[in-house]
Backbone as ProteinMPNN parsed JSONL, in Angstrom:
{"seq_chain_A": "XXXXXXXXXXXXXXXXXXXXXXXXXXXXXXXXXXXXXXXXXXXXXXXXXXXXXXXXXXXXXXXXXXXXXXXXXXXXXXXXXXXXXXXXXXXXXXXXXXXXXXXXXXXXXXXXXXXXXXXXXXXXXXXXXXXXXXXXXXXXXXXXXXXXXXXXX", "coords_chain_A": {"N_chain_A": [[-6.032, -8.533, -22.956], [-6.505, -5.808, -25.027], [-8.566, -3.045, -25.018], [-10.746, -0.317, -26.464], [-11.64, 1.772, -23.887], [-14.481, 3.354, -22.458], [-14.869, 6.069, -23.408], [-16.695, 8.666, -22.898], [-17.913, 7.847, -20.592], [-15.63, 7.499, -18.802], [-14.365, 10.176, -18.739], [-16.54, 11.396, -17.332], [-16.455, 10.254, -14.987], [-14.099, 11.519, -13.516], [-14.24, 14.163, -13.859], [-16.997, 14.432, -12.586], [-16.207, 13.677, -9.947], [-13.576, 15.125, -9.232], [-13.718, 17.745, -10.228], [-12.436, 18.456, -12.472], [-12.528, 20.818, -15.25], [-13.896, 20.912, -18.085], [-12.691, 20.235, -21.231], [-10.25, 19.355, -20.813], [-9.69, 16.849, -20.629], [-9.651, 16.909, -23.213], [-8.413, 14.99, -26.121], [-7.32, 13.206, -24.768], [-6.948, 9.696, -24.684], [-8.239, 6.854, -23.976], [-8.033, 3.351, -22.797], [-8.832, -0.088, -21.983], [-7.12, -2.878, -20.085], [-6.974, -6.209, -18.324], [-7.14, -5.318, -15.419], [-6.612, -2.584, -15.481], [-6.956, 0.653, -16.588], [-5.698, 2.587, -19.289], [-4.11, 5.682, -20.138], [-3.924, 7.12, -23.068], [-2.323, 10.313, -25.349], [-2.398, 9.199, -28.191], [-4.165, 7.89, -30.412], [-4.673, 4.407, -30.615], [-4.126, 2.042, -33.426], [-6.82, 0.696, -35.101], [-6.457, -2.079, -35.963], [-4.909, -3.037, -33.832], [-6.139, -3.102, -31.491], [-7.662, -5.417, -29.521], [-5.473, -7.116, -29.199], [-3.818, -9.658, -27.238], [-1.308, -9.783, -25.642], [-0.062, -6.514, -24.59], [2.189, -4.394, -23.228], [2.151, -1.994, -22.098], [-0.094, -0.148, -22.932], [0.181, 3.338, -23.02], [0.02, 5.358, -20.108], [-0.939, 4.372, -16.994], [-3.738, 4.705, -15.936], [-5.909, 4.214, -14.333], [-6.46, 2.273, -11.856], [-8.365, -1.254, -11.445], [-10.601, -1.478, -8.687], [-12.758, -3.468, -6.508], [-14.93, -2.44, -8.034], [-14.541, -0.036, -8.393], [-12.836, 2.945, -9.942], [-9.282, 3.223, -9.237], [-7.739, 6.214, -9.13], [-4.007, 6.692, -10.518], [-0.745, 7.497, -8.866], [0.834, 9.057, -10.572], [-0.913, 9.597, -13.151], [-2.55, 11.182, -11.227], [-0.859, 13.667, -10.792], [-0.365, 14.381, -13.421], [-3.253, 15.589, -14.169], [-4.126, 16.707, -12.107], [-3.539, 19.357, -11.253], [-5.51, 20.936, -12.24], [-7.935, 19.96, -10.708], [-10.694, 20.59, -9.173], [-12.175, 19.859, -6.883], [-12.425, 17.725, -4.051], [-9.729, 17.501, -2.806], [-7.103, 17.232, -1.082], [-5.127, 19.845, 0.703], [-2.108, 19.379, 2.345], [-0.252, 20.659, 5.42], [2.858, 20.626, 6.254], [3.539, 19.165, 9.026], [1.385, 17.469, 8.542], [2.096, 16.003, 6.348], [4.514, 14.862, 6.888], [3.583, 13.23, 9.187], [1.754, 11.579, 7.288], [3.502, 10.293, 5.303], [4.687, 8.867, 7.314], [3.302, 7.047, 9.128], [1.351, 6.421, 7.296], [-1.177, 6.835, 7.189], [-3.763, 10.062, 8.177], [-5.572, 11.655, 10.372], [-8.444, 13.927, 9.663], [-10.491, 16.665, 9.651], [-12.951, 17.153, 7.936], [-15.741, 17.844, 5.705], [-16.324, 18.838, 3.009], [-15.546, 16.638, 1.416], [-16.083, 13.906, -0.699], [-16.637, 10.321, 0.363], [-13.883, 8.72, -0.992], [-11.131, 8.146, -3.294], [-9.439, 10.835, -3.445], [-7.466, 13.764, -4.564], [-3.856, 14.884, -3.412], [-2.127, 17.222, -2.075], [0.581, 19.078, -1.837], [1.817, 22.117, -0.564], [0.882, 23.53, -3.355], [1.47, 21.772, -5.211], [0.868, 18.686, -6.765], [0.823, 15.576, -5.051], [-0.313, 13.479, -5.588], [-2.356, 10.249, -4.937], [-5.097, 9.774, -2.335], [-6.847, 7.861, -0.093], [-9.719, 8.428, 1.468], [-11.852, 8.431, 4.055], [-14.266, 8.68, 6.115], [-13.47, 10.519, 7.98], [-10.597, 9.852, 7.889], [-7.43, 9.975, 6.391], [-5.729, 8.292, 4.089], [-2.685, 7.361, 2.991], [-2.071, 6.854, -0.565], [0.094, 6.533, -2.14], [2.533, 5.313, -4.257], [4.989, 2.743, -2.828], [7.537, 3.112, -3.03], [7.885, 5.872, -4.235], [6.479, 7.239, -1.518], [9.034, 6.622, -0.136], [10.942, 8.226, -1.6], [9.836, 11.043, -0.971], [9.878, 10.766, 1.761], [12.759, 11.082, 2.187], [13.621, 12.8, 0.679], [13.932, 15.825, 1.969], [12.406, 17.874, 1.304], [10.353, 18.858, 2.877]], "CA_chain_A": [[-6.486, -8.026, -24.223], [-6.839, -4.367, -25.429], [-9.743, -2.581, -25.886], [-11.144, 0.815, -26.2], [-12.649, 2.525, -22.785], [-16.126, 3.768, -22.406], [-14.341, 7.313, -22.932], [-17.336, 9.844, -22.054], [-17.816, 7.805, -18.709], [-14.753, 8.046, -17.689], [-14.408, 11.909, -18.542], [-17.414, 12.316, -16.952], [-16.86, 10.125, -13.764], [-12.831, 12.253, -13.67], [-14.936, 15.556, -13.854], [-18.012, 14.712, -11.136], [-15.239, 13.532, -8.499], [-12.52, 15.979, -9.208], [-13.988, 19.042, -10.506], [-11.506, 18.901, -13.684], [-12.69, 21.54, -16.235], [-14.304, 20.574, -19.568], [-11.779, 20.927, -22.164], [-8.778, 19.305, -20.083], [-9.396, 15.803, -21.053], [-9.463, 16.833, -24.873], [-7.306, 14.815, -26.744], [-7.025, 11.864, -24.199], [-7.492, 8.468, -24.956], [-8.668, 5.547, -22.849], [-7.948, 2.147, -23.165], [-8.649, -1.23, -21.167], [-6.383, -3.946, -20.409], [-7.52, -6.025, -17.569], [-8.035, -4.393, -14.257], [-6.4, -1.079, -15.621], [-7.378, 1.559, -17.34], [-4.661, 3.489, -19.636], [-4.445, 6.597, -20.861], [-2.815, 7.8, -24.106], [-2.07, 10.791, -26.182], [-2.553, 8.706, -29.757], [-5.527, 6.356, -30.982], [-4.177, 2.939, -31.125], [-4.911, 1.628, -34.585], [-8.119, -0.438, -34.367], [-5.893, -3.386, -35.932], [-4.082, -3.607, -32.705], [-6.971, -3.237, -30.448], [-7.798, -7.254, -29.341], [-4.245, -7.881, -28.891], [-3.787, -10.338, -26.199], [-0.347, -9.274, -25.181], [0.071, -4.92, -24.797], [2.449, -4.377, -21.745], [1.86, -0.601, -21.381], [-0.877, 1.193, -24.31], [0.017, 4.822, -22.416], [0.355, 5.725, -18.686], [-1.681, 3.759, -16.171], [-4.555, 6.142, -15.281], [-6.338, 3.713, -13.21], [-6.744, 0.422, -11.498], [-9.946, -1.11, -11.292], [-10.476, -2.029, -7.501], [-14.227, -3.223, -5.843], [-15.888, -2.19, -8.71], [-14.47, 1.437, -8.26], [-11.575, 3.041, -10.85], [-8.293, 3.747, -8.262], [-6.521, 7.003, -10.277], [-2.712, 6.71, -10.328], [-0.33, 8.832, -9.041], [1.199, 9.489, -12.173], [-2.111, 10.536, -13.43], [-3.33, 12.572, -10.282], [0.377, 14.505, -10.925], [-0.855, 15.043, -14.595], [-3.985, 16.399, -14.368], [-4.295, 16.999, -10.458], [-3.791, 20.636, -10.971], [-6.999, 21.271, -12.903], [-9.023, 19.5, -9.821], [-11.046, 21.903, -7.933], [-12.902, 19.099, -5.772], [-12.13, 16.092, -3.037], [-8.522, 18.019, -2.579], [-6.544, 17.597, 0.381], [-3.728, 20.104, 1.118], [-1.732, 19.152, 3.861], [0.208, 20.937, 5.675], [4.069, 19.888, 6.663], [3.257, 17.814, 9.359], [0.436, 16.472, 8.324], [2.775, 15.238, 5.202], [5.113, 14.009, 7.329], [2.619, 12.054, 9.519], [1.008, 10.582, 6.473], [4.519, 9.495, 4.903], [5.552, 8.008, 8.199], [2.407, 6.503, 9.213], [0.33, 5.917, 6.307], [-2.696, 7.864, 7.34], [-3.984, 10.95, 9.334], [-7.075, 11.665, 11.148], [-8.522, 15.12, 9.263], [-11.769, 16.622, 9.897], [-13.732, 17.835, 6.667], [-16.952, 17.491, 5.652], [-16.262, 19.091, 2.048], [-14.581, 15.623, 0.811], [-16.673, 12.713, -0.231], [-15.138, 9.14, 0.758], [-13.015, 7.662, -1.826], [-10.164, 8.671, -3.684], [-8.906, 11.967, -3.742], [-6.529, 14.661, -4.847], [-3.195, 15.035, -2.089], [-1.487, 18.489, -2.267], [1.658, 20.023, -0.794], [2.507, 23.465, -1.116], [0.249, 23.819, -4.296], [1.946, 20.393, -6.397], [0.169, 17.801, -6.825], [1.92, 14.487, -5.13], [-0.823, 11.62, -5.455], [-3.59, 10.016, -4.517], [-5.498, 9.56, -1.023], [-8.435, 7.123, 0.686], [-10.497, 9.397, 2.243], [-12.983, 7.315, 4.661], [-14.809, 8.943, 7.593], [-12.291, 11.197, 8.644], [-9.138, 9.436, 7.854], [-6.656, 9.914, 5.131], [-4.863, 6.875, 3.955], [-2.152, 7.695, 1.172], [-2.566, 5.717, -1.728], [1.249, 6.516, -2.883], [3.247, 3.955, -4.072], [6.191, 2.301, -1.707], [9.082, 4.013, -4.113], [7.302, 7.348, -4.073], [6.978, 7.334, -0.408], [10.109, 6.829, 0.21], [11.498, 9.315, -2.063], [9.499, 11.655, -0.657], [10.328, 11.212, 2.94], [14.187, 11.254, 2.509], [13.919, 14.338, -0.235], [13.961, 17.222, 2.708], [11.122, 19.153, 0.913], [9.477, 19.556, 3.645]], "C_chain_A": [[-6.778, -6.528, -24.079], [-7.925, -4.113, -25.914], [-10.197, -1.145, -25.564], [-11.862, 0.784, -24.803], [-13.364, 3.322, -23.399], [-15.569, 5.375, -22.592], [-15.546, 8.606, -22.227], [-17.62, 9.474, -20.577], [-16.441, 7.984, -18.47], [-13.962, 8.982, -18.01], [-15.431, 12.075, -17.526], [-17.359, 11.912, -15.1], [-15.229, 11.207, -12.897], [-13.77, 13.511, -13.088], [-15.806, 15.405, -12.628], [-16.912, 14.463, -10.029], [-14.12, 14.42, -8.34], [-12.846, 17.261, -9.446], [-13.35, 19.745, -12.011], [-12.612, 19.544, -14.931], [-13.306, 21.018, -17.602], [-13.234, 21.237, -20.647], [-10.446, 20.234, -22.337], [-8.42, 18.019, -20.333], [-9.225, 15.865, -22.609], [-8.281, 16.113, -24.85], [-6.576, 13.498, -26.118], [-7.311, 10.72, -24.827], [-7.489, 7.724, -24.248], [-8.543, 4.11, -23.496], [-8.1, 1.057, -21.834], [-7.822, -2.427, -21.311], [-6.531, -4.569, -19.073], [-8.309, -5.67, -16.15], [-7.402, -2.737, -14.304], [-6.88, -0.578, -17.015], [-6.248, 2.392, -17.784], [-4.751, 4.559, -20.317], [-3.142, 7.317, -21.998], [-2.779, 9.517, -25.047], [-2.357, 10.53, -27.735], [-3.78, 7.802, -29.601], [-4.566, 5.669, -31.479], [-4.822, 2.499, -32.196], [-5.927, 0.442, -34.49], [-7.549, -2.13, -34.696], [-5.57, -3.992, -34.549], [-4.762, -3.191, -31.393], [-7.508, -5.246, -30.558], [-6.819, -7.386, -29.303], [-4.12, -8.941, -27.551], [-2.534, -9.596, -24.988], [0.055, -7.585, -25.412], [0.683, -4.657, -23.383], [2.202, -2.864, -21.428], [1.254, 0.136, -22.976], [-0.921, 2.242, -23.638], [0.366, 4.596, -21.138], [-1.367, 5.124, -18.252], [-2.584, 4.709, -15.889], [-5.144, 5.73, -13.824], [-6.444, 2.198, -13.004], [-8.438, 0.242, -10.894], [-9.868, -1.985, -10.266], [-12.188, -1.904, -6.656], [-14.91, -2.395, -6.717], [-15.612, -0.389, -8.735], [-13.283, 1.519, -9.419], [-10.758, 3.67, -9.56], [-7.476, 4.953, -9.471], [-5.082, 6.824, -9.504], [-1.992, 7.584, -9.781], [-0.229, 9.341, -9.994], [0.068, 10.183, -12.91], [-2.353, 11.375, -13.028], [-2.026, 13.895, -10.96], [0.174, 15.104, -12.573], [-1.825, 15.955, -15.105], [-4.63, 17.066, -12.636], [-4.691, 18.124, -9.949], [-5.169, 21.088, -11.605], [-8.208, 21.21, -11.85], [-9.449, 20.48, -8.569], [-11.782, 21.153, -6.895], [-12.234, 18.038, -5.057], [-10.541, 16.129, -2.988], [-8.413, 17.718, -1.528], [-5.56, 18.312, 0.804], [-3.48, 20.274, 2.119], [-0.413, 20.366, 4.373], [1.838, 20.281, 6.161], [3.347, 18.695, 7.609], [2.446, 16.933, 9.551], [0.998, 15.35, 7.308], [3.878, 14.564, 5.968], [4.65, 12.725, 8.053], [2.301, 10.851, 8.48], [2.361, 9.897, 5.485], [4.906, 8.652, 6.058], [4.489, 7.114, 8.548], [1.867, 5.667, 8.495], [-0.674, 6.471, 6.284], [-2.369, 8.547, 8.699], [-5.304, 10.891, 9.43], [-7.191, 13.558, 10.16], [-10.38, 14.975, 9.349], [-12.396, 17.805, 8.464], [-15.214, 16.934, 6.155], [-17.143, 17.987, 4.21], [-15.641, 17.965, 0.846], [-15.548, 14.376, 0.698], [-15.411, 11.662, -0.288], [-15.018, 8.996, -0.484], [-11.722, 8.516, -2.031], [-10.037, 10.155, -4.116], [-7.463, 12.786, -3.724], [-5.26, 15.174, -3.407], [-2.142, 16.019, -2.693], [-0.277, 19.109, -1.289], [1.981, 21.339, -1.347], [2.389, 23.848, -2.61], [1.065, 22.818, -5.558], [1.017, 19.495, -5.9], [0.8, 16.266, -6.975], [1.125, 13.147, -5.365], [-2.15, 11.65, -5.298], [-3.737, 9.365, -2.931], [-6.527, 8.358, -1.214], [-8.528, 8.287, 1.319], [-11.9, 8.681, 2.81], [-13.003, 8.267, 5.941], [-14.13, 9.629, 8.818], [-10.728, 10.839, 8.783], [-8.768, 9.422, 6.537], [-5.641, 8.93, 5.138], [-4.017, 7.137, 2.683], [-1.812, 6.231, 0.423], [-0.628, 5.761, -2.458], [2.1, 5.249, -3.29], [4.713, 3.52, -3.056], [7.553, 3.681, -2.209], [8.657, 5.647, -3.714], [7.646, 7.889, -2.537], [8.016, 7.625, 0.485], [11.007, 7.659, -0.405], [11.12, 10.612, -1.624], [9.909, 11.84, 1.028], [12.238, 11.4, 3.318], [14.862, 12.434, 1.248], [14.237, 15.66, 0.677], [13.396, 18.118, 1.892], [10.719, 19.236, 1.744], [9.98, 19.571, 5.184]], "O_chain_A": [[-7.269, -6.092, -23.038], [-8.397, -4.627, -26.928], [-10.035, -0.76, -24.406], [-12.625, -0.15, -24.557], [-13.175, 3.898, -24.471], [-15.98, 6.042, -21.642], [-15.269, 9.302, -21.251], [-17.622, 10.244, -19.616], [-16.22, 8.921, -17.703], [-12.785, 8.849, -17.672], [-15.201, 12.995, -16.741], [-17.82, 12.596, -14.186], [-15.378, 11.558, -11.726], [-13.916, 13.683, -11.878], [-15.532, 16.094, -11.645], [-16.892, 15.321, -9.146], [-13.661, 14.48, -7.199], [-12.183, 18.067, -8.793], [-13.545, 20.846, -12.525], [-13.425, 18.79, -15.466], [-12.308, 20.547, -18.148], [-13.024, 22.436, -20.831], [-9.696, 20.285, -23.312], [-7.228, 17.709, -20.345], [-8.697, 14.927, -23.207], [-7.346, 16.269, -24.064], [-5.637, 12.878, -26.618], [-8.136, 10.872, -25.727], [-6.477, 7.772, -23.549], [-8.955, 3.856, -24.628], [-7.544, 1.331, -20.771], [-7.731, -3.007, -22.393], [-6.277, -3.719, -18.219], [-9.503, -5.707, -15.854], [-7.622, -1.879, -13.449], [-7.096, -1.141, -18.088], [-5.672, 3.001, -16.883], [-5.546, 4.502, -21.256], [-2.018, 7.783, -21.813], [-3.941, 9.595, -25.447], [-2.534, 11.486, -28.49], [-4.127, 7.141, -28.622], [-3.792, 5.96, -32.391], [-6.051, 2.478, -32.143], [-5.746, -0.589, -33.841], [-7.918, -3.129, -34.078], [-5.864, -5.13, -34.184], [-4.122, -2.964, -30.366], [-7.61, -5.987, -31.535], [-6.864, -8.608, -29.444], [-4.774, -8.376, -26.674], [-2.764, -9.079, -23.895], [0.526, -7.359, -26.526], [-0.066, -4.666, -22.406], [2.041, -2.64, -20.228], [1.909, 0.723, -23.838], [-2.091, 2.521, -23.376], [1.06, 3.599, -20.934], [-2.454, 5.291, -18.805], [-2.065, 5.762, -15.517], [-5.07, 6.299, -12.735], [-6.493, 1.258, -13.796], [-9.257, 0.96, -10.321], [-9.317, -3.074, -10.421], [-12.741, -0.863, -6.3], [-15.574, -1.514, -6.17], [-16.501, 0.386, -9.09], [-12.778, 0.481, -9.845], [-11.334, 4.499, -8.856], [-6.798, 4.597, -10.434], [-4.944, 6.804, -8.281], [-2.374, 8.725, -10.042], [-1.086, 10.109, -10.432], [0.21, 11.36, -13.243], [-2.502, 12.42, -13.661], [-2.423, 14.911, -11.532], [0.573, 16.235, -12.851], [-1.669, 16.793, -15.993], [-5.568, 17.836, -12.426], [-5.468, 18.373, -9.027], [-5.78, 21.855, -10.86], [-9.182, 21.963, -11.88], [-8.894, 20.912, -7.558], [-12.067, 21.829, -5.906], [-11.36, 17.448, -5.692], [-9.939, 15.06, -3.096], [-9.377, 17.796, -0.767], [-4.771, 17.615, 1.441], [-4.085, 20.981, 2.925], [0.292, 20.844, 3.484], [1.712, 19.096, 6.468], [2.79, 17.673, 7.207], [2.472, 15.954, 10.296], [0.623, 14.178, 7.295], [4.143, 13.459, 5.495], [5.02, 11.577, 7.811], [2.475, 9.644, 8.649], [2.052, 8.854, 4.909], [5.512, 7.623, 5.757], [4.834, 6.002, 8.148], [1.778, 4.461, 8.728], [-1.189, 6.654, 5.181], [-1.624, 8.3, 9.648], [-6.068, 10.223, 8.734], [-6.192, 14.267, 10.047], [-11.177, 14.045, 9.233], [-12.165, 19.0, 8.282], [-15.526, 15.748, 6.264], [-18.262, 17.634, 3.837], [-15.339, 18.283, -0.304], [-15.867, 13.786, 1.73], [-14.223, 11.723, -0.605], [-16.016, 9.128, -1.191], [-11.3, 9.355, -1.235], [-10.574, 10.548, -5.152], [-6.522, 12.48, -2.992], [-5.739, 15.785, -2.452], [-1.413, 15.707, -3.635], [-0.42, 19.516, -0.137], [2.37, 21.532, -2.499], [3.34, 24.353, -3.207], [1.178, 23.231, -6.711], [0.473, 19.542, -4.796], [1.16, 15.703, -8.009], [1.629, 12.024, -5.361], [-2.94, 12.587, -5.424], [-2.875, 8.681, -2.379], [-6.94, 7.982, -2.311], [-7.607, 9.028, 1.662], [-12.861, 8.434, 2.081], [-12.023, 8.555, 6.628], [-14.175, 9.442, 10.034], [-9.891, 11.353, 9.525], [-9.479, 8.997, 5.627], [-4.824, 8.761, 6.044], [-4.493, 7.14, 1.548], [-1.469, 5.094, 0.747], [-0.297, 4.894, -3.266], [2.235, 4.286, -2.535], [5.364, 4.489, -2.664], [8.1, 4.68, -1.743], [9.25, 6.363, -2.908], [8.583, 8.626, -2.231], [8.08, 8.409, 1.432], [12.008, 7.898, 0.271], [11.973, 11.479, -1.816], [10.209, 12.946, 1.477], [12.778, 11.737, 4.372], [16.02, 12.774, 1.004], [14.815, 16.577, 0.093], [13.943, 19.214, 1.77], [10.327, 20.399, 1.645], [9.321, 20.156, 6.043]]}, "name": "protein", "num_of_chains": 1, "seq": "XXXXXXXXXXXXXXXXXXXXXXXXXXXXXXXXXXXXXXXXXXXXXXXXXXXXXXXXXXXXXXXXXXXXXXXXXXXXXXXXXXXXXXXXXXXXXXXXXXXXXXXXXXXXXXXXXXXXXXXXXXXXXXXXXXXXXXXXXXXXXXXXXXXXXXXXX"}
């Protein structure tokens, strides 16, 4: 079922963990359907909020995982650049590591744990875990692999 999201929390929890700007979510819209969170461009007409069946109201923003919201790539890649906090830009072979691997070991103390912002060469490719000195990329399989047989880097 469809239903409006809590929209000022989750501007406001976007903004304390990322650093994104006031201004930048204007014009978003939030919606729940049930363990994601979607985000649209239009207000869904309130008729067709309670629908049972809605296979995609907007772009996935987030999945709701342990009581936490997971942001999407697709999202991070939308508003990613705006985020001035819980960034990681890696260097080549740290990006290669963490495509071939799955995670790197990185030492920062400017990053709280959870999900954050993963940067190459000032784009914005995704989302991370960030736990206790290890980066775990959150990318999806497809992504991944487009990324390690692209020769960007």
């Amino acid at each position: 079922m469809i239903k409006k999201a809590d929209h000022s929390d989750i501007v406001e929890q976007i903004r304390s963990l990322y650093g994104i700007p006031e201004g930048v979510l204007e014009g978003f819209h939030f919606y729940e359907t049930g363990k994601s969170v979607w985000c649209s461009s239009v207000e869904i007409p309130p008729e067709y909020l309670g629908l049972k069946k809605v296979d995609a109201p907007g772009m996935r923003a987030f999945r709701k995982v342990n009581g936490h919201l997971k942001p999407t790539t697709f999202f991070l890649q939308v508003i990613g650049c705006h985020a001035t906090r819980n960034i990681v830009c890696l260097q080549r072979d740290e990006l290669e590591s963490l495509l071939k691997d799955g995670y790197i070991r990185i030492d920062r103390n400017d990053l709280l744990n959870g999900y954050v912002v993963i940067r190459y060469e000032g784009s914005t490719l995704g989302c991370g875990l960030y736990r206790d000195g290890r980066l775990k990329s959150q990318f999806p399989r497809g992504r991944t692999e487009a990324l390690a047989r692209s020769g960007l880097f």
